[in-house]
Each structure stands twice: as structure tokens, then as C-alpha cells.
């Protein structure tokens, strides 16, 4: 994030700032615009994904992808894992959409190029758990960014949170390994927040996910807490995204 800006300051700018479009981002299945958001003398780039630019899918309700993008940030935020860049849902220059802080990153680096670098091992372990929790149907290698500060970020969460199991990811290296105790504690705290209708998390998620999707997410967390192991690919199903990068 911009030097000396807090997460709350970034969120305030994303939510309330004036938006100036800079161009359409290439290689995206949905309309994604690079924008500059400015508010109270602060300005920085962001990625704006308007609802009206979403490609219809047979298994995800049209118009919900931008909400799922925002919900993924809220889950990352609640876990305290700092995986998803700050993201808000707001009215922008092309209507309702998600607006996510643009991460300055190494454009040559992605999961496959750094997977065996020990510096990133803990971050990728958290990402593997996060993707299971949010039921990420599209964790490509290129959806893992390495910030210029070395921080690992996960982006593109529009097709997450389906009530049916749809996990497709390139990160299976930790399958069947025991989950670290501190991560189990974070997951247990997340589950408690999801069970509390009055929690700050549930208020932030309001309108983003259906009741069945919230129930399914709690069940996935229950599975991790019960097995205490990293998830494994399932037989006789598609476990990897395509294309993988």
C-alpha cells in the first residue's frame, strides 16, 4: 500500500474518492478498468470491475462477481492474513462494482516462479487455506502477485463462495500436512464471527453472499478444524484451473 497510508485510509479513498479511468486491463474475462481514485489530497491506482461488465456464467448468478470480490477481502481481513488487497463495493463511473487497490508488483513473478522460494512458504500456506475457505474456483498461478515489497497477494476472487464444492487451484503442495496451530486459531475465530449475526464481519458481508453460501463456508471451516490438515485434491473431479497461469 502507499507509503505511510493505513488500511483504513486506503479503504476511505477507495470508497469515497473520485474515479478517473485510465484504460481497460487486458487478458480479463470480465471488464476490468485501471483507474485512479482521489480523495482528500490522496490518490492511487485501483482496479474497478463494474457489475455490468461481468460475463454470464452458468454456475454463478449474474451480477454477483463484484460482491464476491469484496467478500473475499472481508474474509481475508477478518482472518488477519492480509491476502486480498483492500476492496470495496461502490458506485463508480460505470455503475456498481468492486474497486480494489492496485498492487505494485513484479510482473514476471507468479506462483510457479516462486513456489519453491522459502521466503514465501508461509504466505502460500495461508493462501491454500484461504482458497479452501472461500471455495476459490480459479486460483491460477498468475492470480498470485509478489508485491515490490515482497508481500504475497491474492487477486481475482469473483468466482468464489459457491455453495457447492468448486475448489480449483494450483497450490496443492501442502496437501495432508498438519495445519499450524496459529492458523487453526484464526480459522476458529473466523467461524465464531460467521456464527454471530451481530458481528462486524457479518455486517460487512451483508448482501454479498446468500445464506446457503455462508452455511457452506462454515462447513468448510469446520472440515479444516476437524481434520487439522491442509486440503487435498479430490479424485474424479477437476482440481486445477485452466489455463493454470
Coordinates of N, CA and C in Angstrom, one line a residue:
X1 N 0.8 -1.2 0.0 CA 0.0 0.0 0.0 C 0.9 1.2 0.0
X2 N 0.3 2.4 -0.4 CA 1.1 3.6 -0.4 C 1.8 3.9 0.9
X3 N 3.1 4.4 0.8 CA 3.9 4.6 2.0 C 3.1 5.5 3.0
X4 N 3.1 5.0 4.2 CA 2.5 5.6 5.4 C 1.0 5.7 5.4
X5 N 0.3 5.1 4.5 CA -1.1 5.1 4.5 C -1.6 3.8 5.2
X6 N -2.6 4.0 6.1 CA -3.1 2.9 6.8 C -4.2 2.2 5.9
X7 N -4.5 1.0 6.3 CA -5.6 0.2 5.6 C -6.9 1.0 5.6
X8 N -7.2 1.6 6.7 CA -8.4 2.4 6.8 C -8.4 3.6 5.9
X9 N -7.3 4.2 5.8 CA -7.2 5.4 4.9 C -7.4 4.9 3.4
X10 N -6.8 3.8 3.1 CA -6.9 3.3 1.7 C -8.4 3.0 1.4
X11 N -9.1 2.3 2.4 CA -10.5 2.0 2.2 C -11.3 3.3 2.0
X12 N -11.0 4.3 2.8 CA -11.8 5.5 2.7 C -11.6 6.1 1.3
X13 N -10.4 6.1 0.8 CA -10.2 6.7 -0.6 C -10.9 5.8 -1.6
X14 N -10.8 4.5 -1.5 CA -11.5 3.6 -2.4 C -13.0 3.8 -2.4
X15 N -13.6 4.0 -1.2 CA -15.0 4.1 -1.1 C -15.5 5.5 -1.5
X16 N -14.8 6.5 -1.2 CA -15.3 7.9 -1.4 C -14.6 8.7 -2.5
X17 N -13.5 8.2 -3.0 CA -12.8 9.0 -4.0 C -13.4 9.2 -5.3
X18 N -13.0 10.2 -6.0 CA -13.4 10.4 -7.4 C -12.6 9.5 -8.3
X19 N -13.2 8.9 -9.3 CA -12.6 7.9 -10.1 C -12.3 8.4 -11.5
X20 N -11.1 8.2 -11.9 CA -10.7 8.6 -13.3 C -10.2 7.3 -14.0
X21 N -10.9 6.9 -15.1 CA -10.5 5.7 -15.8 C -9.2 6.0 -16.6
X22 N -8.3 5.0 -16.6 CA -7.1 5.1 -17.4 C -7.1 4.1 -18.5
X23 N -7.9 3.1 -18.5 CA -7.9 2.2 -19.6 C -8.4 0.8 -19.1
X24 N -8.8 0.0 -20.1 CA -9.3 -1.4 -19.9 C -8.1 -2.3 -19.7
X25 N -8.1 -3.1 -18.7 CA -7.0 -4.0 -18.5 C -7.1 -5.2 -19.4
X26 N -6.0 -5.7 -20.0 CA -6.1 -6.8 -21.0 C -6.2 -8.2 -20.2
X27 N -6.5 -9.2 -21.0 CA -6.5 -10.6 -20.5 C -7.4 -10.9 -19.4
X28 N -8.5 -10.2 -19.3 CA -9.5 -10.4 -18.3 C -10.8 -10.9 -18.9
X29 N -11.4 -11.9 -18.3 CA -12.7 -12.4 -18.9 C -13.9 -11.5 -18.6
X30 N -13.7 -10.6 -17.6 CA -14.7 -9.6 -17.3 C -14.1 -8.2 -17.4
X31 N -14.9 -7.2 -17.7 CA -14.4 -5.9 -17.8 C -13.7 -5.4 -16.5
X32 N -12.4 -5.1 -16.7 CA -11.6 -4.6 -15.5 C -10.9 -3.3 -16.0
X33 N -11.1 -2.3 -15.2 CA -10.5 -1.0 -15.6 C -9.5 -0.5 -14.6
X34 N -8.3 -0.1 -15.1 CA -7.4 0.6 -14.3 C -7.9 2.0 -14.1
X35 N -8.0 2.4 -12.8 CA -8.5 3.8 -12.5 C -7.6 4.4 -11.5
X36 N -7.7 5.7 -11.4 CA -7.0 6.4 -10.3 C -8.1 7.0 -9.4
X37 N -8.0 6.7 -8.1 CA -9.0 7.2 -7.2 C -8.4 8.2 -6.3
X38 N -9.1 9.4 -6.2 CA -8.5 10.5 -5.4 C -9.5 11.0 -4.4
X39 N -9.0 11.3 -3.2 CA -9.9 11.8 -2.1 C -9.0 12.5 -1.1
X40 N -9.4 13.7 -0.7 CA -8.7 14.5 0.4 C -7.2 14.5 0.2
X41 N -6.8 14.9 -1.0 CA -5.3 15.1 -1.4 C -4.6 13.7 -1.5
X42 N -5.3 12.6 -1.4 CA -4.7 11.3 -1.6 C -5.2 10.7 -2.9
X43 N -4.3 10.1 -3.6 CA -4.6 9.4 -4.9 C -3.7 8.2 -5.1
X44 N -4.3 7.2 -5.7 CA -3.5 6.0 -6.1 C -4.3 5.2 -7.1
X45 N -3.7 4.3 -7.8 CA -4.4 3.4 -8.8 C -5.2 2.3 -8.1
X46 N -6.2 1.9 -8.8 CA -7.1 0.8 -8.3 C -7.6 0.1 -9.6
X47 N -8.2 -1.1 -9.3 CA -8.8 -1.9 -10.3 C -10.3 -1.9 -10.1
X48 N -11.1 -1.4 -11.1 CA -12.5 -1.3 -11.0 C -13.2 -2.3 -11.9
X49 N -14.0 -3.2 -11.3 CA -14.7 -4.2 -12.0 C -16.2 -4.0 -11.9
X50 N -16.8 -3.3 -12.9 CA -18.2 -3.0 -12.9 C -19.1 -4.2 -13.0
X51 N -20.2 -4.2 -12.3 CA -21.1 -5.3 -12.4 C -21.6 -5.5 -13.8
X52 N -21.9 -4.5 -14.5 CA -22.5 -4.6 -15.9 C -21.4 -5.2 -16.9
X53 N -20.2 -5.3 -16.5 CA -19.2 -5.9 -17.4 C -18.9 -7.3 -17.1
X54 N -19.7 -7.9 -16.2 CA -19.5 -9.3 -15.9 C -20.0 -10.3 -16.9
X55 N -19.2 -11.2 -17.3 CA -19.6 -12.2 -18.3 C -20.5 -13.3 -17.6
X56 N -21.7 -13.5 -18.2 CA -22.6 -14.5 -17.6 C -22.0 -15.9 -17.5
X57 N -22.2 -16.6 -16.4 CA -21.7 -17.9 -16.1 C -22.9 -18.8 -15.8
X58 N -22.7 -20.1 -16.1 CA -23.8 -21.0 -15.8 C -24.0 -21.3 -14.4
X59 N -22.9 -21.2 -13.6 CA -23.0 -21.7 -12.2 C -22.9 -20.6 -11.2
X60 N -22.7 -19.3 -11.6 CA -22.7 -18.2 -10.7 C -23.7 -17.2 -11.1
X61 N -24.6 -16.7 -10.2 CA -25.6 -15.7 -10.6 C -25.0 -14.5 -11.1
X62 N -25.5 -14.0 -12.3 CA -25.0 -12.8 -12.9 C -25.1 -11.6 -11.9
X63 N -24.1 -10.8 -11.9 CA -24.2 -9.6 -11.1 C -23.6 -9.7 -9.7
X64 N -23.1 -11.0 -9.4 CA -22.6 -11.2 -8.0 C -21.1 -11.2 -7.9
X65 N -20.4 -11.2 -9.1 CA -19.0 -11.4 -9.0 C -18.3 -10.3 -8.3
X66 N -18.8 -9.0 -8.5 CA -18.1 -7.9 -7.8 C -18.4 -8.0 -6.3
X67 N -19.5 -8.6 -5.9 CA -19.8 -8.8 -4.5 C -18.9 -9.8 -3.9
X68 N -18.6 -10.9 -4.7 CA -17.7 -11.9 -4.2 C -16.3 -11.4 -4.1
X69 N -15.9 -10.5 -5.0 CA -14.6 -9.9 -4.9 C -14.4 -9.2 -3.5
X70 N -15.5 -8.5 -3.2 CA -15.4 -7.7 -2.0 C -15.5 -8.6 -0.7
X71 N -16.4 -9.6 -0.8 CA -16.5 -10.6 0.3 C -15.1 -11.3 0.6
X72 N -14.4 -11.6 -0.5 CA -13.1 -12.2 -0.3 C -12.2 -11.4 0.5
X73 N -12.2 -10.1 0.2 CA -11.4 -9.1 1.0 C -11.8 -9.1 2.5
X74 N -13.1 -9.1 2.7 CA -13.6 -9.1 4.1 C -13.2 -10.4 4.9
X75 N -13.2 -11.5 4.2 CA -12.7 -12.7 4.9 C -11.2 -12.7 5.2
X76 N -10.5 -12.2 4.2 CA -9.0 -12.1 4.4 C -8.8 -11.1 5.6
X77 N -9.5 -10.0 5.6 CA -9.4 -9.0 6.7 C -9.7 -9.6 8.0
X78 N -10.8 -10.4 8.1 CA -11.3 -11.0 9.4 C -10.2 -12.0 9.9
X79 N -9.6 -12.7 9.0 CA -8.6 -13.7 9.4 C -7.3 -13.0 9.8
X80 N -7.1 -11.8 9.4 CA -5.9 -11.0 9.7 C -4.7 -11.5 8.9
X81 N -5.0 -12.1 7.7 CA -3.9 -12.7 6.9 C -3.4 -11.8 5.8
X82 N -4.1 -10.7 5.6 CA -3.6 -9.7 4.6 C -3.3 -10.3 3.2
X83 N -4.2 -11.1 2.8 CA -4.1 -11.8 1.5 C -4.6 -10.9 0.3
X84 N -5.8 -10.4 0.5 CA -6.5 -9.7 -0.6 C -6.3 -8.2 -0.4
X85 N -5.9 -7.5 -1.4 CA -5.7 -6.0 -1.3 C -7.1 -5.4 -0.9
X86 N -7.0 -4.3 -0.2 CA -8.3 -3.6 0.2 C -9.2 -3.4 -1.0
X87 N -10.5 -3.8 -0.8 CA -11.5 -3.8 -1.8 C -12.8 -3.3 -1.2
X88 N -13.5 -2.5 -2.0 CA -14.8 -2.1 -1.6 C -15.8 -2.3 -2.7
X89 N -17.1 -2.2 -2.4 CA -18.2 -2.3 -3.4 C -18.8 -0.9 -3.4
X90 N -18.9 -0.2 -4.6 CA -19.4 1.1 -4.6 C -19.9 1.4 -6.1
X91 N -20.6 2.6 -6.2 CA -20.9 3.1 -7.5 C -19.7 3.8 -8.1
X92 N -19.4 3.4 -9.3 CA -18.2 4.0 -9.9 C -18.7 4.7 -11.2
X93 N -17.7 4.9 -12.1 CA -18.0 5.6 -13.4 C -18.9 4.8 -14.3
X94 N -19.0 3.5 -14.1 CA -19.8 2.6 -14.9 C -20.8 1.8 -14.0
X95 N -21.2 2.4 -12.9 CA -22.2 1.8 -12.1 C -21.6 1.0 -10.9
X96 N -22.4 0.2 -10.3 CA -22.0 -0.6 -9.2 C -20.8 -1.6 -9.6
X97 N -19.8 -1.7 -8.7 CA -18.7 -2.6 -9.0 C -17.7 -2.6 -7.8
X98 N -16.8 -3.6 -7.9 CA -15.8 -3.7 -6.9 C -14.6 -2.8 -7.3
X99 N -14.0 -2.2 -6.3 CA -12.8 -1.3 -6.5 C -11.7 -1.8 -5.6
X100 N -10.6 -2.2 -6.2 CA -9.5 -2.9 -5.4 C -8.2 -2.1 -5.6
X101 N -7.6 -1.9 -4.5 CA -6.3 -1.2 -4.5 C -5.3 -2.0 -5.5
X102 N -4.7 -1.2 -6.4 CA -3.8 -1.8 -7.3 C -2.4 -2.0 -6.7
X103 N -2.0 -3.3 -6.7 CA -0.7 -3.6 -6.0 C 0.4 -3.5 -7.0
X104 N 1.4 -2.7 -6.7 CA 2.6 -2.6 -7.5 C 3.4 -3.9 -7.3
X105 N 3.7 -4.6 -8.4 CA 4.2 -6.0 -8.2 C 5.2 -6.3 -9.3
X106 N 6.0 -7.4 -9.1 CA 6.9 -7.9 -10.1 C 6.1 -8.6 -11.2
X107 N 6.0 -8.1 -12.4 CA 5.1 -8.6 -13.4 C 5.7 -9.9 -14.0
X108 N 6.9 -10.3 -13.7 CA 7.4 -11.5 -14.2 C 7.3 -12.7 -13.2
X109 N 6.8 -12.3 -12.0 CA 6.7 -13.3 -10.9 C 5.3 -13.8 -10.7
X110 N 5.1 -15.1 -10.5 CA 3.8 -15.6 -10.1 C 4.1 -16.9 -9.3
X111 N 3.0 -17.6 -9.0 CA 3.2 -18.8 -8.1 C 4.2 -19.8 -8.6
X112 N 4.2 -20.1 -9.9 CA 5.1 -21.1 -10.4 C 6.5 -20.7 -10.4
X113 N 6.8 -19.4 -10.5 CA 8.2 -18.9 -10.5 C 8.8 -18.8 -9.1
X114 N 7.9 -18.8 -8.1 CA 8.5 -18.5 -6.7 C 8.0 -19.6 -5.7
X115 N 7.3 -20.6 -6.2 CA 6.7 -21.6 -5.3 C 7.7 -22.3 -4.3
X116 N 8.9 -22.4 -4.8 CA 9.9 -23.1 -4.0 C 10.9 -22.2 -3.3
X117 N 10.5 -20.9 -3.3 CA 11.3 -19.9 -2.5 C 10.8 -19.9 -1.1
X118 N 11.7 -20.3 -0.2 CA 11.3 -20.4 1.2 C 10.7 -19.1 1.8
X119 N 11.1 -18.0 1.3 CA 10.6 -16.7 1.8 C 9.1 -16.6 1.7
X120 N 8.5 -17.3 0.8 CA 7.1 -17.2 0.5 C 6.2 -18.3 1.0
X121 N 6.9 -19.3 1.7 CA 6.2 -20.6 2.1 C 5.0 -20.3 3.0
X122 N 5.2 -19.5 4.0 CA 4.1 -19.2 5.0 C 3.0 -18.6 4.3
X123 N 3.3 -17.6 3.4 CA 2.2 -16.9 2.7 C 1.4 -17.8 1.8
X124 N 2.1 -18.7 1.2 CA 1.3 -19.7 0.3 C 0.6 -20.7 1.1
X125 N 1.0 -21.0 2.3 CA 0.2 -21.9 3.1 C -1.1 -21.3 3.6
X126 N -1.0 -20.0 3.9 CA -2.2 -19.3 4.3 C -3.1 -19.2 3.1
X127 N -2.5 -18.9 1.9 CA -3.3 -18.8 0.7 C -4.1 -20.1 0.4
X128 N -3.4 -21.2 0.6 CA -4.0 -22.5 0.3 C -5.2 -22.7 1.2
X129 N -5.1 -22.3 2.5 CA -6.2 -22.4 3.4 C -7.3 -21.4 3.1
X130 N -6.9 -20.2 2.8 CA -7.9 -19.2 2.4 C -8.7 -19.6 1.2
X131 N -8.1 -20.2 0.2 CA -8.8 -20.6 -1.0 C -9.8 -21.7 -0.7
X132 N -9.5 -22.6 0.2 CA -10.4 -23.7 0.6 C -11.6 -23.0 1.3
X133 N -11.4 -22.1 2.2 CA -12.4 -21.4 3.0 C -13.4 -20.7 2.0
X134 N -12.9 -20.0 1.1 CA -13.7 -19.2 0.2 C -14.2 -20.0 -1.1
X135 N -13.7 -21.2 -1.2 CA -14.1 -22.1 -2.3 C -13.7 -21.5 -3.6
X136 N -12.4 -21.1 -3.8 CA -12.0 -20.4 -4.9 C -12.0 -21.4 -6.1
X137 N -12.7 -21.1 -7.1 CA -12.8 -21.9 -8.3 C -11.8 -21.5 -9.4
X138 N -10.9 -20.6 -9.1 CA -10.0 -20.1 -10.1 C -8.7 -19.6 -9.6
X139 N -7.9 -20.3 -8.8 CA -6.7 -19.8 -8.3 C -5.6 -20.2 -9.3
X140 N -5.4 -19.4 -10.3 CA -4.4 -19.5 -11.3 C -3.0 -19.0 -10.6
X141 N -1.9 -19.5 -11.3 CA -0.6 -19.0 -10.8 C -0.5 -17.5 -10.9
X142 N -1.1 -16.9 -12.0 CA -1.0 -15.5 -12.2 C -1.9 -14.7 -11.3
X143 N -2.7 -15.4 -10.5 CA -3.6 -14.7 -9.5 C -2.9 -14.5 -8.2
X144 N -1.6 -14.9 -8.2 CA -0.7 -14.7 -7.0 C 0.3 -13.6 -7.4
X145 N 0.3 -12.5 -6.7 CA 1.2 -11.4 -7.0 C 2.2 -11.3 -6.0
X146 N 3.5 -10.9 -6.4 CA 4.5 -10.6 -5.4 C 4.8 -9.1 -5.5
X147 N 4.3 -8.5 -4.4 CA 4.5 -7.0 -4.3 C 6.0 -6.6 -4.4
X148 N 6.2 -5.3 -4.7 CA 7.6 -4.8 -4.8 C 8.2 -4.9 -3.4
X149 N 7.4 -5.0 -2.4 CA 8.0 -5.2 -1.0 C 8.1 -6.6 -0.6
X150 N 7.8 -7.6 -1.5 CA 8.0 -9.0 -1.2 C 6.7 -9.6 -0.6
X151 N 5.7 -8.8 -0.5 CA 4.4 -9.4 0.1 C 3.7 -10.2 -0.9
X152 N 3.1 -11.3 -0.5 CA 2.3 -12.1 -1.5 C 0.8 -11.7 -1.4
X153 N 0.2 -11.4 -2.5 CA -1.2 -11.1 -2.6 C -1.9 -12.0 -3.5
X154 N -3.2 -12.2 -3.1 CA -4.1 -13.0 -4.0 C -5.1 -12.1 -4.6
X155 N -5.4 -12.2 -5.9 CA -6.4 -11.4 -6.6 C -7.3 -12.2 -7.4
X156 N -8.3 -11.6 -7.9 CA -9.3 -12.2 -8.8 C -10.1 -13.3 -8.1
X157 N -11.1 -12.8 -7.2 CA -11.9 -13.7 -6.4 C -13.4 -13.6 -6.8
X158 N -13.7 -13.3 -8.1 CA -15.1 -13.2 -8.5 C -15.8 -14.5 -8.5
X159 N -15.1 -15.6 -8.7 CA -15.9 -16.9 -8.7 C -15.4 -17.7 -7.5
X160 N -15.8 -17.2 -6.3 CA -15.6 -17.9 -5.0 C -16.9 -18.0 -4.3
X161 N -16.9 -18.7 -3.2 CA -18.1 -18.8 -2.3 C -19.3 -19.6 -2.8
X162 N -19.1 -20.3 -3.9 CA -20.3 -21.2 -4.3 C -20.6 -22.1 -3.2
X163 N -21.9 -22.4 -3.1 CA -22.4 -23.4 -2.0 C -21.9 -24.8 -2.3
X164 N -21.7 -25.1 -3.6 CA -21.2 -26.4 -4.0 C -19.6 -26.4 -4.0
X165 N -19.0 -27.5 -3.7 CA -17.5 -27.5 -3.7 C -17.0 -27.3 -5.1
X166 N -16.2 -26.3 -5.3 CA -15.6 -26.0 -6.7 C -14.2 -25.6 -6.6
X167 N -13.4 -26.0 -5.6 CA -12.1 -25.5 -5.4 C -11.2 -26.0 -6.6
X168 N -10.6 -25.0 -7.3 CA -9.7 -25.3 -8.4 C -8.5 -24.4 -8.2
X169 N -7.3 -24.9 -7.9 CA -6.1 -24.2 -7.6 C -4.9 -24.8 -8.0
X170 N -3.8 -24.1 -8.2 CA -2.5 -24.6 -8.5 C -1.7 -24.9 -7.2
X171 N -2.2 -24.6 -6.1 CA -1.5 -24.7 -4.8 C -1.9 -25.9 -4.1
X172 N -1.3 -27.1 -4.4 CA -1.6 -28.3 -3.7 C -0.4 -28.9 -3.0
X173 N 0.7 -28.1 -2.9 CA 2.0 -28.6 -2.3 C 1.9 -29.0 -0.9
X174 N 0.9 -28.5 -0.2 CA 0.8 -28.7 1.3 C -0.2 -29.8 1.7
X175 N -0.8 -30.5 0.7 CA -1.8 -31.4 0.9 C -1.5 -32.4 2.0
X176 N -2.4 -32.6 2.9 CA -2.3 -33.6 4.0 C -1.4 -33.2 5.1
X177 N -0.6 -32.1 5.0 CA 0.2 -31.7 6.0 C -0.6 -31.0 7.2
X178 N -0.1 -31.1 8.4 CA -0.9 -30.6 9.5 C -0.9 -29.0 9.4
X179 N -2.1 -28.5 9.8 CA -2.3 -27.0 9.8 C -1.6 -26.5 11.1
X180 N -0.9 -25.4 11.0 CA -0.3 -24.8 12.1 C -1.3 -24.3 13.1
X181 N -0.9 -24.4 14.4 CA -1.9 -24.1 15.5 C -2.4 -22.6 15.4
X182 N -1.5 -21.7 15.0 CA -1.9 -20.3 15.0 C -2.9 -20.1 13.8
X183 N -2.8 -20.9 12.8 CA -3.8 -20.7 11.7 C -5.1 -21.4 12.1
X184 N -5.1 -22.5 12.8 CA -6.3 -23.1 13.3 C -7.0 -22.1 14.2
X185 N -6.3 -21.4 15.1 CA -6.9 -20.4 16.0 C -7.6 -19.3 15.2
X186 N -6.9 -18.9 14.1 CA -7.5 -17.8 13.2 C -8.8 -18.3 12.6
X187 N -8.8 -19.6 12.1 CA -10.0 -20.2 11.5 C -11.1 -20.3 12.5
X188 N -10.8 -20.7 13.7 CA -11.8 -20.9 14.7 C -12.4 -19.5 15.1
X189 N -11.6 -18.5 15.1 CA -12.2 -17.1 15.4 C -13.1 -16.7 14.2
X190 N -12.7 -17.0 13.0 CA -13.5 -16.7 11.8 C -14.8 -17.4 11.9
X191 N -14.8 -18.6 12.3 CA -16.1 -19.4 12.4 C -17.0 -18.8 13.4
X192 N -16.4 -18.3 14.5 CA -17.2 -17.7 15.6 C -17.9 -16.4 15.1
X193 N -17.1 -15.6 14.3 CA -17.7 -14.4 13.7 C -18.8 -14.7 12.7
X194 N -18.6 -15.8 12.0 CA -19.6 -16.1 11.0 C -20.9 -16.6 11.6
X195 N -20.8 -17.2 12.8 CA -22.0 -17.7 13.6 C -22.7 -16.6 14.3
X196 N -22.0 -15.4 14.5 CA -22.6 -14.3 15.2 C -23.2 -13.3 14.3
X197 N -24.5 -13.3 14.2 CA -25.2 -12.4 13.2 C -24.9 -10.9 13.5
X198 N -24.6 -10.6 14.7 CA -24.3 -9.2 15.0 C -22.8 -8.8 14.9
X199 N -22.0 -9.7 14.5 CA -20.6 -9.4 14.4 C -20.3 -8.4 13.3
X200 N -19.1 -7.7 13.5 CA -18.7 -6.7 12.5 C -18.6 -7.4 11.1
X201 N -18.0 -8.6 11.1 CA -17.8 -9.3 9.8 C -19.2 -9.6 9.1
X202 N -20.1 -10.0 9.9 CA -21.4 -10.3 9.2 C -22.1 -9.1 8.7
X203 N -21.9 -8.0 9.4 CA -22.4 -6.7 8.9 C -21.8 -6.3 7.6
X204 N -20.4 -6.5 7.6 CA -19.7 -6.1 6.4 C -20.1 -7.0 5.2
X205 N -20.4 -8.3 5.5 CA -20.8 -9.2 4.4 C -22.2 -9.1 4.0
X206 N -23.0 -8.3 4.7 CA -24.4 -8.2 4.4 C -24.7 -7.9 2.9
X207 N -25.5 -8.7 2.3 CA -25.8 -8.5 0.9 C -24.8 -9.1 -0.1
X208 N -23.7 -9.6 0.3 CA -22.7 -10.1 -0.6 C -22.9 -11.5 -1.0
X209 N -23.3 -12.3 0.0 CA -23.4 -13.8 -0.1 C -24.8 -14.3 0.3
X210 N -25.2 -15.4 -0.3 CA -26.5 -16.0 0.1 C -26.4 -16.8 1.4
X211 N -27.5 -17.1 2.0 CA -27.5 -17.8 3.3 C -26.9 -19.2 3.0
X212 N -27.1 -19.8 1.9 CA -26.6 -21.2 1.7 C -25.1 -21.1 1.5
X213 N -24.6 -20.0 0.9 CA -23.1 -19.8 0.7 C -22.4 -19.6 2.0
X214 N -23.1 -18.9 2.9 CA -22.5 -18.7 4.2 C -22.4 -20.0 5.0
X215 N -23.5 -20.7 5.0 CA -23.5 -22.0 5.6 C -22.4 -23.0 5.1
X216 N -22.3 -23.0 3.8 CA -21.3 -23.9 3.2 C -19.9 -23.4 3.6
X217 N -19.7 -22.1 3.7 CA -18.3 -21.7 4.1 C -18.1 -22.1 5.6
X218 N -19.0 -22.0 6.4 CA -18.8 -22.5 7.8 C -18.5 -24.0 7.8
X219 N -19.2 -24.8 7.0 CA -18.9 -26.2 6.9 C -17.5 -26.5 6.4
X220 N -17.0 -25.7 5.5 CA -15.6 -25.9 5.0 C -14.6 -25.5 6.1
X221 N -14.9 -24.5 6.9 CA -14.0 -24.2 8.1 C -14.1 -25.3 9.1
X222 N -15.3 -25.9 9.3 CA -15.5 -27.0 10.3 C -14.6 -28.2 9.8
X223 N -14.6 -28.4 8.5 CA -13.8 -29.5 8.0 C -12.3 -29.3 8.3
X224 N -11.8 -28.1 8.1 CA -10.4 -27.8 8.4 C -10.1 -28.0 9.9
X225 N -11.0 -27.5 10.7 CA -10.8 -27.6 12.2 C -10.9 -29.0 12.6
X226 N -11.7 -29.8 12.0 CA -11.8 -31.3 12.4 C -10.6 -32.1 11.9
X227 N -10.3 -31.9 10.6 CA -9.2 -32.7 10.1 C -7.8 -32.2 10.5
X228 N -7.7 -30.9 10.7 CA -6.5 -30.2 11.1 C -5.4 -30.5 10.1
X229 N -5.8 -30.7 8.8 CA -4.8 -30.9 7.7 C -5.2 -30.0 6.5
X230 N -4.1 -29.7 5.8 CA -4.3 -29.0 4.5 C -5.1 -29.8 3.5
X231 N -6.0 -29.2 2.8 CA -6.9 -29.9 1.8 C -6.1 -30.6 0.7
X232 N -6.6 -31.6 0.2 CA -6.0 -32.4 -0.9 C -6.9 -32.4 -2.1
X233 N -6.4 -32.7 -3.3 CA -7.2 -32.8 -4.5 C -8.2 -34.0 -4.3
X234 N -9.4 -33.8 -4.8 CA -10.3 -34.9 -4.8 C -10.3 -35.8 -6.0
X235 N -10.5 -37.1 -5.9 CA -10.5 -37.9 -7.1 C -11.7 -37.7 -8.0
X236 N -11.5 -37.9 -9.2 CA -12.6 -37.9 -10.2 C -13.3 -36.5 -10.3
X237 N -12.5 -35.5 -10.1 CA -13.0 -34.1 -10.4 C -11.9 -33.2 -10.8
X238 N -12.3 -32.1 -11.4 CA -11.3 -31.1 -11.9 C -10.8 -30.3 -10.7
X239 N -9.5 -30.4 -10.4 CA -8.9 -29.8 -9.2 C -8.0 -28.6 -9.6
X240 N -7.7 -28.4 -10.9 CA -6.8 -27.4 -11.3 C -7.5 -26.4 -12.3
X241 N -7.2 -25.1 -12.2 CA -7.9 -24.2 -13.1 C -7.2 -24.3 -14.5
X242 N -7.9 -23.8 -15.5 CA -7.4 -23.8 -16.9 C -7.7 -22.5 -17.5
X243 N -6.7 -21.8 -18.1 CA -5.3 -22.3 -18.1 C -4.7 -22.1 -16.7
X244 N -3.6 -22.8 -16.3 CA -3.1 -22.7 -15.0 C -2.4 -21.4 -14.6
X245 N -1.9 -20.7 -15.6 CA -1.2 -19.4 -15.3 C -2.2 -18.2 -15.5

